[in-house]
XYZ file of C-alpha atoms in Angstrom:
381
model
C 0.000 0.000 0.000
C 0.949 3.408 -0.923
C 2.207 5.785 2.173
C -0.891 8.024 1.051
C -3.143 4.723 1.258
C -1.486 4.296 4.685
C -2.346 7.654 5.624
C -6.030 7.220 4.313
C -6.297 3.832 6.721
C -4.908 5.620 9.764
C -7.308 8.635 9.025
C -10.187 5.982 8.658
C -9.714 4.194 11.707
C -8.524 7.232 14.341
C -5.319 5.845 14.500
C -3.970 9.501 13.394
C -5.825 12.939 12.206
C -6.047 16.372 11.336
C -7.876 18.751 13.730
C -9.960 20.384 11.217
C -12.487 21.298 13.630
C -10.423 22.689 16.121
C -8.312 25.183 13.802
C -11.143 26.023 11.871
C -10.527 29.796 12.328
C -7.121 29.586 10.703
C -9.470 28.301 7.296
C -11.920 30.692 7.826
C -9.330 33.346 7.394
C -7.896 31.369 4.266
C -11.714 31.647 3.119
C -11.956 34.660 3.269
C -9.317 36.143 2.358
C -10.106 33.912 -1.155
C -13.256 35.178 -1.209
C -12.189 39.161 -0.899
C -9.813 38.420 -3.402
C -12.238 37.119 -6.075
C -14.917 40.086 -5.082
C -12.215 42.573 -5.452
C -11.196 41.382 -9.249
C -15.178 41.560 -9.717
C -15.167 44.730 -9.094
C -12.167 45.804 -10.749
C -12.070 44.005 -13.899
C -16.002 42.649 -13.897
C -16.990 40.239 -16.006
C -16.863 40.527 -20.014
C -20.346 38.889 -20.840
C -20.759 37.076 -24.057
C -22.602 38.044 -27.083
C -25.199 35.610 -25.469
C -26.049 37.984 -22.800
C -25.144 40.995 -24.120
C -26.412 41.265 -28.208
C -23.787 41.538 -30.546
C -22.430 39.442 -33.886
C -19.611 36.692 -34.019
C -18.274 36.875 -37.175
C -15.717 33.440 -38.131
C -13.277 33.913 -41.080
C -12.118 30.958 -43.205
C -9.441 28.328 -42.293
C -5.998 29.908 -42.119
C -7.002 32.970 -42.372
C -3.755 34.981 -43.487
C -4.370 37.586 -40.791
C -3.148 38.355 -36.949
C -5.424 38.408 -34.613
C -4.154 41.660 -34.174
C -5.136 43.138 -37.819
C -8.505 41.199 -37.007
C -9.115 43.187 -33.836
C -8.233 46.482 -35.082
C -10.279 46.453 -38.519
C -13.445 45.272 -36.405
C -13.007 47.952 -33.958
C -12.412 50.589 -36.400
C -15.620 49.492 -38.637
C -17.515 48.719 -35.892
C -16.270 51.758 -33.109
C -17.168 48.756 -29.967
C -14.476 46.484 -28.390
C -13.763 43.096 -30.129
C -12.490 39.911 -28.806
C -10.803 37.681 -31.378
C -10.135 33.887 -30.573
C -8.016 31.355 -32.635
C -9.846 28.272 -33.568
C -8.574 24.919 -34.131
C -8.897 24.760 -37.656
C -6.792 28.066 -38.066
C -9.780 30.283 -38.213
C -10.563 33.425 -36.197
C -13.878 34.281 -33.856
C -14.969 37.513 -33.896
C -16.825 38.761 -31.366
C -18.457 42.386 -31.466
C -20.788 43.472 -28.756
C -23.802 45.935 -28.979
C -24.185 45.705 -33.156
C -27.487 45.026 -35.307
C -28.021 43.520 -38.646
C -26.595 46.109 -40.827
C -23.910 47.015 -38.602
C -22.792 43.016 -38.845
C -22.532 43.733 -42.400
C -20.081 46.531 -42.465
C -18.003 44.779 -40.296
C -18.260 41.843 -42.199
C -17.299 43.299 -45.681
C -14.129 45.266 -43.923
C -12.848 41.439 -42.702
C -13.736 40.085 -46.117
C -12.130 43.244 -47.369
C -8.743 42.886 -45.257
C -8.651 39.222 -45.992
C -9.187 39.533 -49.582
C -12.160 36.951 -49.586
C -16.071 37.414 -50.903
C -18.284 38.972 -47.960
C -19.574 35.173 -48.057
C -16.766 33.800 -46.806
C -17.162 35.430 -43.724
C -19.662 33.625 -41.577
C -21.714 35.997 -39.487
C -24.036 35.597 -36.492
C -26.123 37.829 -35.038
C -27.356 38.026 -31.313
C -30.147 40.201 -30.129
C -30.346 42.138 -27.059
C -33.770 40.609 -25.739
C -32.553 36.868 -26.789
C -29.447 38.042 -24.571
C -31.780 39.229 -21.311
C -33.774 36.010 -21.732
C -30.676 34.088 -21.369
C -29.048 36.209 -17.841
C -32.671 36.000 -16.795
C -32.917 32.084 -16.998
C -29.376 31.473 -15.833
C -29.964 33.483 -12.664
C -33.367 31.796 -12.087
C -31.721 28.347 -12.698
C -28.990 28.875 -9.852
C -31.954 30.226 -7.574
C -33.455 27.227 -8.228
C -30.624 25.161 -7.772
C -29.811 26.571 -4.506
C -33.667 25.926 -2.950
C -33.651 22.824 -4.208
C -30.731 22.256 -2.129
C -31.563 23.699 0.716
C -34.784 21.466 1.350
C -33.195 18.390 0.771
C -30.274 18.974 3.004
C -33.103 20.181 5.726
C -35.283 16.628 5.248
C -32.532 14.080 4.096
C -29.756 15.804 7.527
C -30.853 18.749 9.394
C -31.176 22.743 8.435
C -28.091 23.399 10.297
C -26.137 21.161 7.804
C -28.163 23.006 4.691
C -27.057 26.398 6.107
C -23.286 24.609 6.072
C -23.912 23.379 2.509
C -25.313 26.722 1.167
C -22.170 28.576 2.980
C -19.920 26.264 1.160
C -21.594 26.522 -2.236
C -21.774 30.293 -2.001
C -17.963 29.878 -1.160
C -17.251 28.224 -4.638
C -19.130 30.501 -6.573
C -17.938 33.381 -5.295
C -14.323 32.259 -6.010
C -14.652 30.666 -9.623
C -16.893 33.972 -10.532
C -13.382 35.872 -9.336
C -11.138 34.224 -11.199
C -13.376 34.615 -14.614
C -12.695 38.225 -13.668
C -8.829 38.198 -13.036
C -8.282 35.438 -15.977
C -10.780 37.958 -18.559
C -12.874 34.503 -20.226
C -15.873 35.405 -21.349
C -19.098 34.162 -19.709
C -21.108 32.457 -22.161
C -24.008 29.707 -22.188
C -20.816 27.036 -21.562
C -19.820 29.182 -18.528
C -23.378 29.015 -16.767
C -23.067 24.932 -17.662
C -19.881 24.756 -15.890
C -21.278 26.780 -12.814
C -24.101 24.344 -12.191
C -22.044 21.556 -12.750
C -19.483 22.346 -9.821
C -22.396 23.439 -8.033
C -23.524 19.646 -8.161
C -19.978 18.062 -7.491
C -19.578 20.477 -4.704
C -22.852 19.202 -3.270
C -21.968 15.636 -4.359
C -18.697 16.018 -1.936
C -20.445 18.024 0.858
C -22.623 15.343 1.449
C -20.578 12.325 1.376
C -18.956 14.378 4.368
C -22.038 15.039 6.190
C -23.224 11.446 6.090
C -20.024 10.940 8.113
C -20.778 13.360 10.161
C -24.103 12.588 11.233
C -22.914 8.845 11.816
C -20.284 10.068 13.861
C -22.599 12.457 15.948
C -25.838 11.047 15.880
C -25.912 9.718 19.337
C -23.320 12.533 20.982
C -25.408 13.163 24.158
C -25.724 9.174 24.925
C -21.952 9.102 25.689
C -19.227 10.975 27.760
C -16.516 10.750 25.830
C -16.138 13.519 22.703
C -17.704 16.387 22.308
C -19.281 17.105 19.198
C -16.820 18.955 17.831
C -14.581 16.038 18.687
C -16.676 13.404 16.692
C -17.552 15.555 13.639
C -14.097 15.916 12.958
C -13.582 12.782 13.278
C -16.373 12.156 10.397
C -13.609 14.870 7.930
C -11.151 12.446 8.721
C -13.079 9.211 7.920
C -13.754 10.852 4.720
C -10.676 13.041 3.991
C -9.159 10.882 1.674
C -11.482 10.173 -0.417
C -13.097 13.927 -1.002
C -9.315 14.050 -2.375
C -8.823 10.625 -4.278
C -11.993 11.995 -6.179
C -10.984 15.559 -6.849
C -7.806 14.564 -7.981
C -9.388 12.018 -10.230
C -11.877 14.530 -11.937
C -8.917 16.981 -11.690
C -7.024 15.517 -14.208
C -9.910 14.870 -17.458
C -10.819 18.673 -16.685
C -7.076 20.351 -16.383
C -6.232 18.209 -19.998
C -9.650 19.537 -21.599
C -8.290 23.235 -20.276
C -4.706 23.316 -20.411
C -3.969 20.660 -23.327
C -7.835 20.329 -25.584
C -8.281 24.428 -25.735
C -4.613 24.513 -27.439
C -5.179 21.714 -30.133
C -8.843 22.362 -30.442
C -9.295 26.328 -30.019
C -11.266 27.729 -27.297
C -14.919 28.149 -27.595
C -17.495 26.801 -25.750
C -15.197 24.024 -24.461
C -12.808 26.125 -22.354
C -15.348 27.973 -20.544
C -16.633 24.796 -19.309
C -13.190 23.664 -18.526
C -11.957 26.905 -16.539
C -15.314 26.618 -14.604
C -14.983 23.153 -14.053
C -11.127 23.176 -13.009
C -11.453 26.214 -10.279
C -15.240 25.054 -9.180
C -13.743 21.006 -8.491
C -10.767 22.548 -6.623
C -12.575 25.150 -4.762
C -15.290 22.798 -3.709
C -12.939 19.965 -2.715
C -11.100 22.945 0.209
C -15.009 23.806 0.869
C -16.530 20.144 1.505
C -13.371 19.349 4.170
C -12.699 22.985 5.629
C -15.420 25.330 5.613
C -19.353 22.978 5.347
C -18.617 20.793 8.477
C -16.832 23.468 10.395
C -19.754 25.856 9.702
C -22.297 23.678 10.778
C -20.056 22.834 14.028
C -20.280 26.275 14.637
C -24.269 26.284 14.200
C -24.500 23.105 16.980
C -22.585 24.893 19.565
C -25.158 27.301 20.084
C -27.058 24.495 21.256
C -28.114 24.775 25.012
C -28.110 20.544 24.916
C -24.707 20.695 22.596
C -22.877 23.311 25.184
C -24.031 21.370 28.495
C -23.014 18.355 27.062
C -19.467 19.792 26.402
C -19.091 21.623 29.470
C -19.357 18.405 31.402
C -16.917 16.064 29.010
C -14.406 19.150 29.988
C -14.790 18.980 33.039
C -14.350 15.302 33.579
C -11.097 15.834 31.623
C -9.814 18.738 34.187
C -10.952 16.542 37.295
C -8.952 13.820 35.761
C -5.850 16.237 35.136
C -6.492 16.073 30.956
C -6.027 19.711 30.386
C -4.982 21.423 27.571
C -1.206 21.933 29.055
C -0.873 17.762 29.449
C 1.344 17.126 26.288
C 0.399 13.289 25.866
C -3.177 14.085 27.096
C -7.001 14.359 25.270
C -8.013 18.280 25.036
C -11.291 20.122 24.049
C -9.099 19.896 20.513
C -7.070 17.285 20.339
C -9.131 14.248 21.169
C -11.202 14.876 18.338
C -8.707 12.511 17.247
C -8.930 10.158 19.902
C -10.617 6.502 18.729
C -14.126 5.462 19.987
C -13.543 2.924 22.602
C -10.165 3.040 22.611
C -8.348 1.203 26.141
C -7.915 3.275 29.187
C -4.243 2.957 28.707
C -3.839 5.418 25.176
C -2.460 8.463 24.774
C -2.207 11.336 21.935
C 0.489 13.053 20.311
C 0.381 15.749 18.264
C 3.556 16.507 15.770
C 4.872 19.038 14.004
C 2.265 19.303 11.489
C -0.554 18.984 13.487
C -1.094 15.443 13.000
C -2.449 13.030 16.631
C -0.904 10.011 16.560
C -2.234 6.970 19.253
C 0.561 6.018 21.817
C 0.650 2.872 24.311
C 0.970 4.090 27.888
C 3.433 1.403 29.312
C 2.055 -0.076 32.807
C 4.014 0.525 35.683
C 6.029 -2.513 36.635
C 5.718 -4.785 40.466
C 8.091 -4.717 42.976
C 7.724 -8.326 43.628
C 9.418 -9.096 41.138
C 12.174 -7.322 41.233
C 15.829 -8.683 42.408
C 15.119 -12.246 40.873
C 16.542 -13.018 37.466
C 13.951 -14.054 35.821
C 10.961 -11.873 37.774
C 8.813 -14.704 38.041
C 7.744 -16.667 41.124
C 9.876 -19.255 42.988
């Protein structure tokens, strides 16, 4: 077995963890920080909407065209007087993309390409978007994430609890806010492909949140019938469980997505099929971090404010400070570190934490009889 496969075992069976609960302020800071980030680009750069949203004409010249993308640019802006965006294709050929133009205005801009490339106006495919079609389309995408997001909601409310659904909703609202940032810093265009790609991650995001909660809620389900954990304790013990594989699978549908953005939009062009990918690549990564770090945390958070939750944790702490377990004891269970301890483990364990924050289970050796001592072999005559 691979040392990662190790790793995944120990994390499975509380031999070792993380204490993702108990440092969760340290990723809430990381969140945040993300998320100010992203917002800030917004509203720097904003988004450059599509000719789907916004009206306008895509205009695609014939296969190697003999003409920059450069030249292309300028003699659509100067025939035009709006902003172009010009995209190599696979095949050689160039996309033109002018916002903001009507029928006739298409044309002009159409016969200046034909004009600069030396080709019949013909040659020049053209395609023209309406302003209304465009509204339809930002109305309908909106509506569908609305949807999307009530849907959610209810489930997670009948299927777990609404405390988990407000987790799950903080988490997807986490992703979205970070992939629609780096649309902004990276300049892609937000087309019909983009809005695909945003309800996809929406799903996986979802997809990994819950495999996490199920944990959790196996983990916690019964937390006032026993004085051991407190709930913090045992839902982190559900992120570890499941750890592992929220990363096995990310890094799994990591890899199809990165070759269909970094390798398939070089040989095959852009298009449609990068804004997928770009929404695909940052959504998967961003709810992988959100599933493990900020959903369970968040809904941790939620169950505190419990009277039950709090009275139930106040006395598993004190038990540990009658017994001397405080947070000073170096080899000893803590309001954070015994998250990490195992269900029904022997009276005679102990935890270590290392360097990188890791608890690892340690035999406490038992103290050894006098009457044995001063004969050879320490057993009875």
């Amino acid at each position: 077995m691979s040392r990662f496969g190790t790793l995944g075992a120990k994390l499975y069976r509380g031999e070792m963890a993380y204490d993702f609960v108990g440092r969760r302020k340290f990723w809430y800071a990381i969140s945040v920080l993300l998320v100010i980030v992203s917002l800030t680009g917004l509203g720097v750069r904003g988004l450059y909407m599509g000719v789907e949203f916004q009206g306008g004409a895509v205009l695609t010249t014939p296969p190697d065209a003999s003409i920059s993308q450069d030249d292309a640019r300028r003699v659509a802006e100067d025939a035009s007087g709006n902003d172009a965006r010009v995209q190599e294709l696979g095949s050689g050929a160039l996309r033109i993309q002018v916002t903001g133009l009507d029928t006739e205005e298409s044309g002009e801009v159409r016969e200046a390409i034909a004009a600069e490339l030396g080709v019949a106006a013909t040659d020049v495919n053209a395609e023209v978007v309406g302003p209304s079609w465009g509204d339809q389309m930002t109305d309908k995408a909106l509506r569908g994430v609305i949807i999307f997001l009530a849907l959610v909601s209810i489930y997670l409310a009948i299927a777990f609890e609404w405390r988990m659904a407000l987790g799950a909703l903080v988490a997807l609202l986490h992703d979205l806010a970070i992939t629609v940032g780096v649309y902004a810093f990276v300049g892609f265009e937000v087309t019909p492909g983009t809005v695909v790609g945003m309800l996809t991650i929406l799903g996986y995001s979802l997809y990994d949140t819950v495999v996490v909660f199920d944990k959790v809620k196996e983990k916690t389900g019964s937390v006032t019938k026993q004085t051991r954990f407190t709930f913090g304790e045992l839902a982190n013990q559900g992120i570890n469980a499941t750890v592992v594989r929220s990363v096995n699978t990310s890094v799994v549908a990591l890899l199809p997505v990165g070759g269909l953005l970094f390798i398939g939009t070089g040989l095959l062009g852009g298009g449609m099929l990068k804004d997928i990918a770009l929404a695909l690549f940052v959504g998967l990564a961003a709810g992988t971090f959100s599933s493990i770090f900020i959903a369970t945390p968040v809904v941790v958070d939620f169950r505190l404010r419990d009277p039950e939750i709090k009275a139930h944790d106040r006395r598993i702490l004190a038990k540990r400070t009658e017994r001397g377990e405080t947070e000073d004891s170096a080899n000893a269970p803590t309001a954070v570190h015994a998250a990490v301890s195992r269900p029904g483990a022997p009276a005679d364990e102990a935890l270590a934490t290392d360097e990188e924050g890791f608890v690892v289970v340690q035999r406490r050796q038992p103290v050894s009889r006098s009457r044995g001592r001063g004969r050879p072999s320490g057993k009875r005559r």
